[in-house]
Structure formats: C-alpha cells, structure tokens
Tab-separated table of C-alpha atoms and ligand atoms in Angstrom:
chain	number	residue	atom	x	y	z
Z	1	MET	CA	-20.284	14.060	-18.569
Z	2	HIS	CA	-20.222	12.937	-15.109
Z	3	ARG	CA	-22.432	13.012	-12.450
Z	4	VAL	CA	-20.917	13.576	-8.911
Z	5	THR	CA	-22.596	13.813	-5.616
Z	6	LEU	CA	-21.895	16.683	-3.553
Z	7	ILE	CA	-21.740	15.861	0.381
Z	8	PRO	CA	-20.917	19.513	1.695
Z	9	GLY	CA	-20.035	19.216	4.851
Z	10	ASP	CA	-19.833	20.699	8.298
Z	11	GLY	CA	-18.293	23.824	9.610
Z	12	ILE	CA	-15.968	24.863	7.211
Z	13	GLY	CA	-17.161	22.358	5.011
Z	14	PRO	CA	-19.636	24.424	2.792
Z	15	GLU	CA	-16.980	27.016	2.208
Z	16	VAL	CA	-14.612	24.498	0.890
Z	17	SER	CA	-16.307	22.149	-1.383
Z	18	ALA	CA	-17.796	25.101	-2.797
Z	19	ALA	CA	-14.768	26.842	-3.498
Z	20	ALA	CA	-13.177	23.036	-4.483
Z	21	CYS	CA	-16.348	22.785	-7.106
Z	22	ARG	CA	-15.552	26.322	-8.402
Z	23	ILE	CA	-11.972	24.919	-9.093
Z	24	LEU	CA	-13.151	21.888	-10.722
Z	25	ASN	CA	-15.567	23.477	-12.803
Z	26	ALA	CA	-12.961	25.386	-13.803
Z	27	THR	CA	-10.905	22.658	-15.543
Z	28	GLY	CA	-14.241	22.390	-18.237
Z	29	VAL	CA	-14.742	18.591	-17.382
Z	30	LYS	CA	-18.456	18.520	-17.555
Z	31	LEU	CA	-19.545	17.924	-13.977
Z	32	ASP	CA	-22.984	17.382	-12.565
Z	33	TRP	CA	-23.479	17.554	-8.885
Z	34	GLU	CA	-26.101	16.153	-7.163
Z	35	GLU	CA	-25.751	17.972	-3.939
Z	36	VAL	CA	-27.170	15.973	-1.474
Z	37	GLU	CA	-29.761	17.175	1.666
Z	38	ALA	CA	-27.262	18.785	4.507
Z	39	GLU	CA	-30.384	18.962	7.073
Z	40	PRO	CA	-29.124	16.170	9.997
Z	41	VAL	CA	-31.414	13.780	10.156
Z	42	THR	CA	-32.043	12.403	13.400
Z	43	ASP	CA	-33.494	9.389	15.638
Z	44	ARG	CA	-35.664	9.201	18.606
Z	45	ARG	CA	-33.084	10.254	20.748
Z	46	GLY	CA	-32.048	13.523	18.544
Z	47	ASP	CA	-29.540	11.656	17.181
Z	48	ARG	CA	-27.432	12.242	13.983
Z	49	LEU	CA	-28.069	9.702	11.799
Z	50	LEU	CA	-26.663	9.037	8.445
Z	51	HIS	CA	-29.180	9.973	5.214
Z	52	ALA	CA	-30.262	6.896	3.384
Z	53	GLY	CA	-30.644	9.584	0.819
Z	54	TRP	CA	-26.150	10.153	0.305
Z	55	LEU	CA	-25.705	6.914	0.353
Z	56	ASP	CA	-28.542	6.638	-2.624
Z	57	SER	CA	-26.587	9.206	-4.676
Z	58	ILE	CA	-23.508	7.611	-4.348
Z	59	ARG	CA	-24.360	4.288	-4.987
Z	60	ARG	CA	-26.141	5.606	-8.293
Z	61	THR	CA	-22.903	8.436	-8.905
Z	62	ARG	CA	-20.399	6.010	-7.415
Z	63	VAL	CA	-18.115	8.789	-6.647
Z	64	ALA	CA	-18.073	11.791	-4.289
Z	65	LEU	CA	-16.720	15.084	-3.374
Z	66	LYS	CA	-17.123	15.496	0.595
Z	67	GLY	CA	-16.621	18.327	3.120
Z	68	PRO	CA	-16.086	16.672	6.811
Z	69	MET	CA	-18.715	16.537	9.187
Z	70	ALA	CA	-18.634	16.881	12.987
Z	71	THR	CA	-18.593	14.420	15.140
Z	72	PRO	CA	-19.576	15.212	19.855
Z	73	VAL	CA	-16.593	14.250	21.841
Z	74	ALA	CA	-17.428	11.385	24.354
Z	75	GLU	CA	-21.004	11.479	23.909
Z	76	GLY	CA	-23.652	11.822	20.716
Z	77	HIS	CA	-23.456	9.652	17.935
Z	78	ARG	CA	-21.330	7.725	15.951
Z	79	SER	CA	-19.178	9.589	13.343
Z	80	LEU	CA	-21.191	9.657	10.101
Z	81	ASN	CA	-17.949	10.058	8.490
Z	82	VAL	CA	-17.053	6.336	9.778
Z	83	ALA	CA	-20.632	4.750	9.170
Z	84	LEU	CA	-20.219	6.158	5.126
Z	85	ARG	CA	-16.843	4.789	4.578
Z	86	GLN	CA	-18.178	0.968	6.139
Z	87	ALA	CA	-21.536	1.302	4.747
Z	88	LEU	CA	-19.728	1.698	0.968
Z	89	GLU	CA	-16.883	-0.424	2.128
Z	90	LEU	CA	-14.613	1.963	1.132
Z	91	TYR	CA	-11.513	-0.030	3.070
Z	92	ALA	CA	-8.738	1.587	1.140
Z	93	ASN	CA	-8.209	5.553	2.444
Z	94	LEU	CA	-5.314	7.179	0.300
Z	95	ARG	CA	-3.638	10.359	1.850
Z	96	PRO	CA	-0.483	10.840	-0.302
Z	97	VAL	CA	1.964	14.260	1.852
Z	98	ARG	CA	3.815	15.933	-0.008
Z	99	ASN	CA	5.460	19.290	0.330
Z	100	LEU	CA	4.325	21.848	-1.845
Z	101	PRO	CA	6.455	24.214	-3.528
Z	102	GLY	CA	7.721	27.240	-1.959
Z	103	LEU	CA	5.724	26.442	0.977
Z	104	LYS	CA	8.765	26.566	3.933
Z	105	THR	CA	8.404	24.040	6.655
Z	106	ARG	CA	11.070	22.656	8.513
Z	107	PHE	CA	11.144	19.385	6.626
Z	108	ASP	CA	11.971	19.042	2.505
Z	109	GLY	CA	12.023	16.253	0.493
Z	110	VAL	CA	8.991	14.399	2.105
Z	111	ASP	CA	6.891	12.474	-0.410
Z	112	VAL	CA	4.948	9.753	1.365
Z	113	VAL	CA	2.233	7.461	0.811
Z	114	ILE	CA	-0.582	7.007	3.495
Z	115	VAL	CA	-2.387	3.731	3.156
Z	116	ARG	CA	-4.952	3.441	6.343
Z	117	GLU	CA	-7.011	0.698	6.534
Z	118	ASN	CA	-10.688	2.107	6.554
Z	119	THR	CA	-13.632	0.170	8.078
Z	120	GLU	CA	-12.196	-1.759	11.244
Z	121	ASP	CA	-10.457	-1.814	13.731
Z	122	LEU	CA	-11.276	0.073	16.741
Z	123	TYR	CA	-13.328	1.976	14.365
Z	124	ALA	CA	-15.560	-0.671	14.296
Z	125	GLY	CA	-17.950	0.814	16.909
Z	126	LEU	CA	-18.188	-1.839	19.599
Z	127	GLU	CA	-18.164	-0.863	23.382
Z	128	HIS	CA	-19.936	-1.361	26.188
Z	129	THR	CA	-20.020	-0.627	29.966
Z	130	VAL	CA	-19.010	-4.272	31.795
Z	131	VAL	CA	-20.180	-2.853	35.137
Z	132	PRO	CA	-20.292	0.599	36.273
Z	133	GLY	CA	-16.712	2.198	35.798
Z	134	VAL	CA	-15.716	-0.362	33.156
Z	135	VAL	CA	-16.241	-0.127	30.063
Z	136	GLU	CA	-15.089	-2.418	27.109
Z	137	GLY	CA	-14.082	-0.885	23.052
Z	138	LEU	CA	-13.117	-3.933	20.917
Z	139	LYS	CA	-10.610	-3.646	18.470
Z	140	ILE	CA	-11.572	-6.038	14.945
Z	141	VAL	CA	-8.792	-7.126	12.510
Z	142	THR	CA	-9.600	-9.795	10.078
Z	143	GLU	CA	-7.357	-11.871	7.942
Z	144	ARG	CA	-9.897	-10.380	5.090
Z	145	ALA	CA	-9.457	-6.841	5.383
Z	146	SER	CA	-5.893	-6.838	6.146
Z	147	THR	CA	-4.831	-8.935	3.940
Z	148	ARG	CA	-7.603	-6.702	1.201
Z	149	ILE	CA	-5.965	-3.556	2.366
Z	150	ALA	CA	-1.829	-4.767	1.500
Z	151	ARG	CA	-2.983	-5.681	-1.392
Z	152	PHE	CA	-4.249	-2.489	-2.221
Z	153	ALA	CA	-0.979	-0.964	-0.699
Z	154	PHE	CA	1.606	-3.069	-2.939
Z	155	GLN	CA	-0.474	-2.846	-6.431
Z	156	TYR	CA	-0.698	1.168	-5.228
Z	157	ALA	CA	3.409	1.045	-5.051
Z	158	ARG	CA	3.574	-1.118	-8.299
Z	159	ALA	CA	1.541	1.183	-10.485
Z	160	ASN	CA	2.999	4.286	-9.029
Z	161	HIS	CA	6.375	3.672	-8.841
Z	162	ARG	CA	7.100	3.320	-4.862
Z	163	ARG	CA	9.590	1.365	-4.029
Z	164	THR	CA	8.719	0.685	-0.403
Z	165	VAL	CA	6.000	-0.548	1.365
Z	166	CYS	CA	6.384	0.127	5.265
Z	167	ALA	CA	3.426	-1.792	7.604
Z	168	ILE	CA	3.779	0.206	10.962
Z	169	HIS	CA	2.514	-1.863	14.021
Z	170	LYS	CA	1.398	-2.390	17.772
Z	171	ALA	CA	2.147	-6.463	17.634
Z	172	ASN	CA	5.136	-6.567	20.234
Z	173	ILE	CA	1.725	-5.541	22.644
Z	174	MET	CA	-1.522	-6.358	20.749
Z	175	LYS	CA	-0.400	-9.951	19.554
Z	176	LEU	CA	-3.237	-11.127	18.606
Z	177	SER	CA	-4.920	-8.280	16.521
Z	178	ASP	CA	-1.645	-6.565	15.141
Z	179	GLY	CA	-0.303	-9.638	14.438
Z	180	LEU	CA	-2.832	-10.784	12.375
Z	181	PHE	CA	-2.500	-8.109	10.639
Z	182	LEU	CA	1.109	-8.170	10.258
Z	183	ASN	CA	1.026	-11.418	9.069
Z	184	CYS	CA	-1.606	-11.180	6.136
Z	185	VAL	CA	0.999	-7.911	4.925
Z	186	ARG	CA	3.765	-10.435	5.073
Z	187	ARG	CA	2.139	-12.715	3.127
Z	188	VAL	CA	1.332	-9.733	1.007
Z	189	ALA	CA	4.136	-8.521	0.399
Z	190	GLY	CA	5.694	-12.121	-0.721
Z	191	GLU	CA	3.688	-11.553	-4.439
Z	192	PHE	CA	5.655	-8.654	-4.729
Z	193	PRO	CA	8.907	-9.647	-5.114
Z	194	GLU	CA	10.462	-6.452	-6.896
Z	195	ILE	CA	8.953	-3.780	-3.882
Z	196	ASN	CA	11.107	-3.433	-0.611
Z	197	TYR	CA	9.033	-4.046	2.529
Z	198	GLN	CA	9.697	-2.754	5.804
Z	199	GLU	CA	7.933	-3.290	9.597
Z	200	LEU	CA	8.246	-0.431	11.953
Z	201	ILE	CA	6.251	-0.303	15.585
Z	202	VAL	CA	4.038	2.809	15.501
Z	203	ASP	CA	5.806	4.560	18.423
Z	204	ASN	CA	9.553	4.058	16.957
Z	205	ALA	CA	7.686	5.384	13.316
Z	206	CYS	CA	6.105	8.230	14.937
Z	207	MET	CA	9.821	9.417	16.044
Z	208	GLN	CA	11.321	8.678	13.016
Z	209	LEU	CA	8.629	10.376	10.928
Z	210	VAL	CA	9.741	13.533	13.213
Z	211	MET	CA	12.610	13.274	12.925
Z	212	LYS	CA	13.363	12.224	8.911
Z	213	PRO	CA	10.780	12.147	7.268
Z	214	GLU	CA	12.104	11.974	3.992
Z	215	GLN	CA	13.514	8.301	4.245
Z	216	PHE	CA	9.486	7.527	4.102
Z	217	ASP	CA	7.729	6.309	0.842
Z	218	LEU	CA	4.476	4.352	1.064
Z	219	LEU	CA	3.320	3.856	4.941
Z	220	LEU	CA	0.502	0.346	5.473
Z	221	LEU	CA	-1.379	1.019	8.915
Z	222	GLN	CA	-4.543	0.024	10.533
Z	223	ASN	CA	-7.960	2.234	11.122
Z	224	LEU	CA	-6.489	4.165	14.101
Z	225	TYR	CA	-2.649	4.459	13.713
Z	226	GLY	CA	-3.200	5.410	10.398
Z	227	ASP	CA	-5.640	8.306	11.410
Z	228	ILE	CA	-3.161	9.443	14.056
Z	229	VAL	CA	-0.309	9.288	11.444
Z	230	SER	CA	-1.932	10.933	8.872
Z	231	ASP	CA	-2.181	14.498	11.388
Z	232	LEU	CA	1.314	14.122	11.898
Z	233	CYS	CA	2.115	13.800	8.366
Z	234	ALA	CA	-0.151	17.017	7.103
Z	235	GLY	CA	2.036	18.619	10.435
Z	236	LEU	CA	5.369	18.128	8.256
Z	237	VAL	CA	4.488	19.578	4.313
Z	238	GLY	CA	2.080	23.113	6.212
Z	239	GLY	CA	-1.063	21.327	8.403
Z	240	LEU	CA	-4.363	20.146	7.530
Z	241	GLY	CA	-5.300	23.102	4.907
Z	242	VAL	CA	-2.870	20.915	2.230
Z	243	VAL	CA	-3.277	17.436	2.515
Z	244	PRO	CA	-5.885	15.868	0.076
Z	245	ALA	CA	-7.582	12.138	0.976
Z	246	ALA	CA	-9.703	9.367	-0.995
Z	247	ASN	CA	-11.583	6.663	0.830
Z	248	LEU	CA	-11.738	3.774	-1.720
Z	249	GLY	CA	-13.408	0.728	-2.301
Z	250	SER	CA	-14.069	-1.614	-5.374
Z	251	GLU	CA	-17.436	-0.122	-6.485
Z	252	HIS	CA	-17.521	3.513	-4.886
Z	253	ALA	CA	-15.133	6.265	-4.250
Z	254	VAL	CA	-14.929	8.790	-1.571
Z	255	PHE	CA	-12.951	12.043	-2.252
Z	256	GLU	CA	-12.620	14.201	1.109
Z	257	ALA	CA	-9.825	15.992	3.083
Z	258	VAL	CA	-8.025	14.817	5.877
Z	259	HIS	CA	-9.208	17.650	8.246
Z	260	GLY	CA	-12.145	18.276	10.075
Z	261	THR	CA	-14.349	20.609	10.482
Z	262	ALA	CA	-12.267	23.188	12.065
Z	263	PRO	CA	-15.101	24.869	14.347
Z	264	ASP	CA	-12.369	27.868	14.952
Z	265	ILE	CA	-12.195	28.876	12.025
Z	266	ALA	CA	-16.079	27.912	10.438
Z	267	GLY	CA	-17.748	30.638	8.500
Z	268	LYS	CA	-15.085	33.612	8.792
Z	269	ASN	CA	-14.235	33.006	5.239
Z	270	VAL	CA	-10.461	32.265	5.812
Z	271	ALA	CA	-10.298	28.414	5.514
Z	272	ASN	CA	-7.935	26.686	3.106
Z	273	PRO	CA	-9.431	24.989	0.391
Z	274	THR	CA	-6.179	23.408	-0.905
Z	275	ALA	CA	-6.684	20.115	0.856
Z	276	LEU	CA	-10.397	18.902	-0.605
Z	277	ALA	CA	-9.581	21.148	-4.342
Z	278	LEU	CA	-6.310	18.372	-4.792
Z	279	SER	CA	-9.108	16.036	-3.126
Z	280	GLY	CA	-10.818	17.371	-5.966
Z	281	ALA	CA	-7.735	16.572	-8.248
Z	282	MET	CA	-7.599	12.821	-7.387
Z	283	LEU	CA	-11.546	12.892	-7.718
Z	284	LEU	CA	-10.667	13.931	-11.793
Z	285	ASP	CA	-7.958	11.485	-12.022
Z	286	HIS	CA	-10.485	9.011	-10.759
Z	287	LEU	CA	-12.499	9.975	-13.692
Z	288	GLY	CA	-9.812	9.330	-16.301
Z	289	GLU	CA	-9.376	13.002	-16.622
Z	290	ALA	CA	-5.641	12.994	-15.838
Z	291	ALA	CA	-5.463	16.216	-17.703
Z	292	ALA	CA	-7.618	18.342	-16.164
Z	293	ALA	CA	-6.074	17.200	-13.034
Z	294	GLN	CA	-2.819	17.992	-13.762
Z	295	ALA	CA	-3.822	21.571	-14.492
Z	296	VAL	CA	-5.174	22.016	-11.267
Z	297	ARG	CA	-2.682	20.968	-9.299
Z	298	GLN	CA	-0.150	22.950	-11.723
Z	299	ALA	CA	-2.389	25.938	-10.682
Z	300	ILE	CA	-2.566	25.768	-6.915
Z	301	HIS	CA	1.794	24.862	-7.459
Z	302	ALA	CA	2.221	27.945	-8.979
Z	303	LEU	CA	-0.014	30.364	-6.225
Z	304	TYR	CA	2.587	28.513	-3.833
Z	305	ARG	CA	5.714	28.407	-5.406
Z	306	GLU	CA	5.223	32.631	-6.096
Z	307	GLY	CA	3.688	32.539	-2.296
Z	308	ARG	CA	0.716	35.131	-3.489
Z	309	HIS	CA	-2.905	35.012	-2.191
Z	310	LEU	CA	-2.413	32.297	0.279
Z	311	THR	CA	-4.187	31.855	3.159
Z	312	SER	CA	-3.346	32.467	6.820
Z	313	ASP	CA	-2.379	29.043	7.639
Z	314	VAL	CA	-0.214	28.710	5.578
Z	315	GLY	CA	1.248	32.033	6.070
Z	316	GLY	CA	-0.802	34.222	3.806
Z	317	SER	CA	-3.479	36.706	4.348
Z	318	ALA	CA	-5.914	35.987	1.973
Z	319	SER	CA	-9.239	34.861	1.932
Z	320	THR	CA	-10.560	31.162	0.830
Z	321	THR	CA	-12.585	33.611	-2.163
Z	322	GLU	CA	-9.687	35.043	-2.977
Z	323	PHE	CA	-6.874	31.683	-2.809
Z	324	THR	CA	-10.091	30.271	-4.725
Z	325	ASP	CA	-10.642	33.047	-7.239
Z	326	ALA	CA	-6.796	33.146	-7.980
Z	327	VAL	CA	-6.952	28.987	-8.525
Z	328	VAL	CA	-10.200	29.787	-10.378
Z	329	ALA	CA	-7.981	32.160	-12.954
Z	330	ALA	CA	-5.295	29.777	-13.113
Z	331	VAL	CA	-6.954	26.795	-14.204
Z	332	GLU	CA	-9.518	28.512	-16.717
Z	333	ALA	CA	-6.000	30.116	-18.194
Z	334	ALA	CA	-4.520	26.755	-18.684
Z	335	ALA	CA	-7.429	25.751	-19.943
Z	336	SER	CA	-8.195	27.830	-23.023
Z	337	ARG	CA	-4.102	27.402	-23.735
Z	338	ARG	CA	-5.167	23.801	-24.510
Z	339	GLN	CA	-8.041	25.133	-26.745
Z	340	VAL	CA	-6.094	27.157	-28.422
Z	341	GLY	CA	-3.417	25.032	-28.892
Z	342	ALA	CA	-5.308	21.631	-30.194
C	1	LIG	P1	-9.589	19.893	12.549
C	1	LIG	O1	-8.988	18.587	11.619
C	1	LIG	O2	-11.252	20.221	12.041
C	1	LIG	O3	-8.932	20.959	12.724
C	1	LIG	C1	-7.509	21.018	13.811
C	1	LIG	C2	-6.852	22.223	13.423
C	1	LIG	O4	-6.839	22.409	11.985
C	1	LIG	C3	-7.907	23.590	13.604
C	1	LIG	O5	-6.752	24.366	14.169
C	1	LIG	C4	-8.177	23.553	12.372
C	1	LIG	O6	-8.143	25.275	12.200
C	1	LIG	C5	-7.050	23.521	11.573
C	1	LIG	N1	-8.291	23.057	10.047
C	1	LIG	C6	-8.369	23.210	9.808
C	1	LIG	N2	-8.685	22.072	8.612
C	1	LIG	C7	-8.203	23.402	8.024
C	1	LIG	C8	-7.984	24.640	6.600
C	1	LIG	N3	-8.843	23.967	5.745
C	1	LIG	N4	-8.108	25.586	5.995
C	1	LIG	C9	-7.015	26.015	8.036
C	1	LIG	N5	-7.275	25.749	8.541
C	1	LIG	C10	-7.570	23.935	8.618
C	1	LIG	O7	-9.898	19.080	13.664
C	1	LIG	P2	-10.381	18.964	15.220
C	1	LIG	O8	-10.743	20.236	15.845
C	1	LIG	O9	-10.042	18.064	15.936
C	1	LIG	O10	-12.132	18.080	14.101
C	1	LIG	C11	-13.138	19.198	14.647
C	1	LIG	C12	-14.251	18.123	13.898
C	1	LIG	O11	-14.221	17.353	12.903
C	1	LIG	C13	-14.694	17.091	15.268
C	1	LIG	O12	-16.197	16.833	15.217
C	1	LIG	C14	-14.340	15.565	14.070
C	1	LIG	O13	-14.949	14.892	14.349
C	1	LIG	C15	-14.519	16.430	12.947
C	1	LIG	N6	-13.497	15.104	11.628
C	1	LIG	C16	-13.505	14.853	10.801
C	1	LIG	C17	-13.136	14.641	9.748
C	1	LIG	C18	-13.836	14.180	8.598
C	1	LIG	O14	-14.876	14.811	8.121
C	1	LIG	N7	-13.777	13.587	8.061
C	1	LIG	C19	-12.048	14.498	9.639
C	1	LIG	C20	-11.714	14.864	11.179
C	1	LIG	C21	-12.098	15.310	11.962
C-alpha cells in the first residue's frame, strides 16, 4: 500500500484529479489517498496561504498528486504552487514533452525533456517599490541551486539515454546572474563526458523550437525561462491538456500537470485529464510501480492512436468523464490480462 497526498486544486483541478485518481486506481496498485482540505486558509488581509496541513501530509507521505492552483494577476497573494515547491525544496521540475501517437500536430518527432530549476530566479518573490513609480524585482541565482539542477539534468540524461543537454540562458545580457548559472552548468557538464553539451540564448532557442523542435533532446533552464518554454513546447504536441510534470526534491515529490486552472472551461466536464493522468504515471514510476505506469501510458496512447473518446482540446467531442471511462476500462482490461497471465 502506498500513501499518496492528493491536492485537488482549483478550477479544473478537482475534475482532472478525480479522473487521474480513477485511472491510477484502475491499475490495481494499492493507493491510499490522503486528500487534503480544500477550504482556503487566509491571513488577516484575506490573502490566501499555503495550508500547513498540506505540507504536513506531504512530509508524511513524501509523494503527492496535485491539481493546479489559481494565482491572482498583478495583485493579491503569492503563487501557492511556487510556495509549495520552495517549502519542500522541490528543486527540479521535470517535463517530458512528446508527440502522442495518432495526435496530428504541426510537428512530428518531438521528444524533448525540460528540466527547470524550481526554487529561485525571479520566482523568489522579492519585489518592492523603491519610490512610487519605480519597482525592483530581484532575480536570485545561486551557485548551489544552479549546480544542483545541472547535476540533476545530467544524471537524468545518463539514466534515461538522453544524448544532449542544452542549457538555455540570456547570459549575454544578464552576465552575472545567468552567467553564474551557465558557469555552474559548464562545470557539471565536464563530469559527464559521454553527454553532449550545448548552449543557446533563450530567444534563439524559442525560434529554433518552433522551426525544428525534433533537434532537441533535453533542455536545462532557470525558473522563468523554463516556465515559458514549457508552455511553448506543450503547444508543439497538442497543448496543455497533454503534458505531464513532476516536481522533485531529495525528500519529496509532487506530480502535477504543466497546465493551470483553466477557468474558461472549469466545471463543464470538458477538461482533458491526459496531462494529470500521465503525471500520475510518472508518480507510479516514482513509487516503483513501473508496470502499472506503463499500463496507464499504453491505455492513453491506444485511445489517441484510435482517435476515440478524445476531449475537444485535441479534436474530439468526448467529455472528461467519457475519456476517463474509456481509459479506466482499458487499464482494467490490461490489469486482468496480467493477472490471468501470471
Ligand atoms: P491555463 O493553463 O489554466 O490555461 C491556458 C489555456 O489552456 C486555456 O485556454 C485552458 O482552457 C487550456 N487548458 C489548460 N489545461 C487544459 C486541460 N487540461 N484541458 C483542456 N484545456 C486546457 O493557464 P492560464 O489561463 O494562464 O492560468 C489560469 C490560472 O492557473 C492562473 O491563476 C494561473 O496562475 C494558474 N496556474 C497554475 C499552475 C499550477 O498550479 N501549477 C500552472 C499554470 C497556471
């Protein structure tokens, strides 16, 4: 039995997390979901805070499946998503971006892994008004975090047969901050002579990604560039509805999709649960349940290959529930075939 914290999240979060849980449960792996309280906790000013109970739960279970959480724009509280990553030192954000079989997009052969530094950079949340009309936001880059994420990227490349790590930066302009990041990556690259190492300036990288994405293998980025380039890459393979992710630290792991709360479609039973279900497959791998993880991927891939029961963001007309029912049925059928074979 594996205990797993479940944070349903906001917007489409409860719909896609319920779908992902059903799909993971269908594998037959015994998962004991510890669902955390959803009621917002606020401070005296009414700003939303991270639930202490969420942190306690993840510290206990060490692993969580999480839906997206909303953050007000240009006002209000800090991102709870960022706060959670920082509080648990989930320093590596891992986002594998691949074409799904049968899902026609403008590009074939996209198979790129994004490794994003998850704890600092402009997401440190240090902003202040110097004088009215002048605001300063601090970009924090440390040798420790840059070296740690670089080592994660190269170790991931080595373990997963990735041949080339490409560091993305803007060190021509931010010579000290991005320069420090780049120098740390270069030092780590020297420890992995079997892995090719390249560098690209972020603007050029974006152009190359939308011209010829198949040339990229593993991208290593700081927090802000990683956030932006992740959505860009999702767009290459069918959109935010299909790209999974993991936030990994040395003690804890939180699996969530790349997408946000999608307020435009929340509550309509049309959201695509593929991204969170594939994040769930990454969670199963993390728990050592590789066969179950593979069963989830295969069931999802089969539906995409056949083009049946897909949601509208990927060209179908099925509801969240219809897609989930079809994946659950395929996963259960595979699980009973495994039992018969055993
Ligand atoms: P978003 O990712 O929520 O939505 C962007 C577009 O993609 C929308 O058109 C939406 O309908 C579509 N989309 C996203 N996920 C989908 C799915 N599973 N199925 C079908 N269509 C999907 O980005 P947006 O609108 O910029 O942000 C909304 C809120 O989410 C904001 O409050 C933002 O701060 C938050 N957010 C939270 C994240 C997290 O919890 N890790 C990540 C990104 C944004």
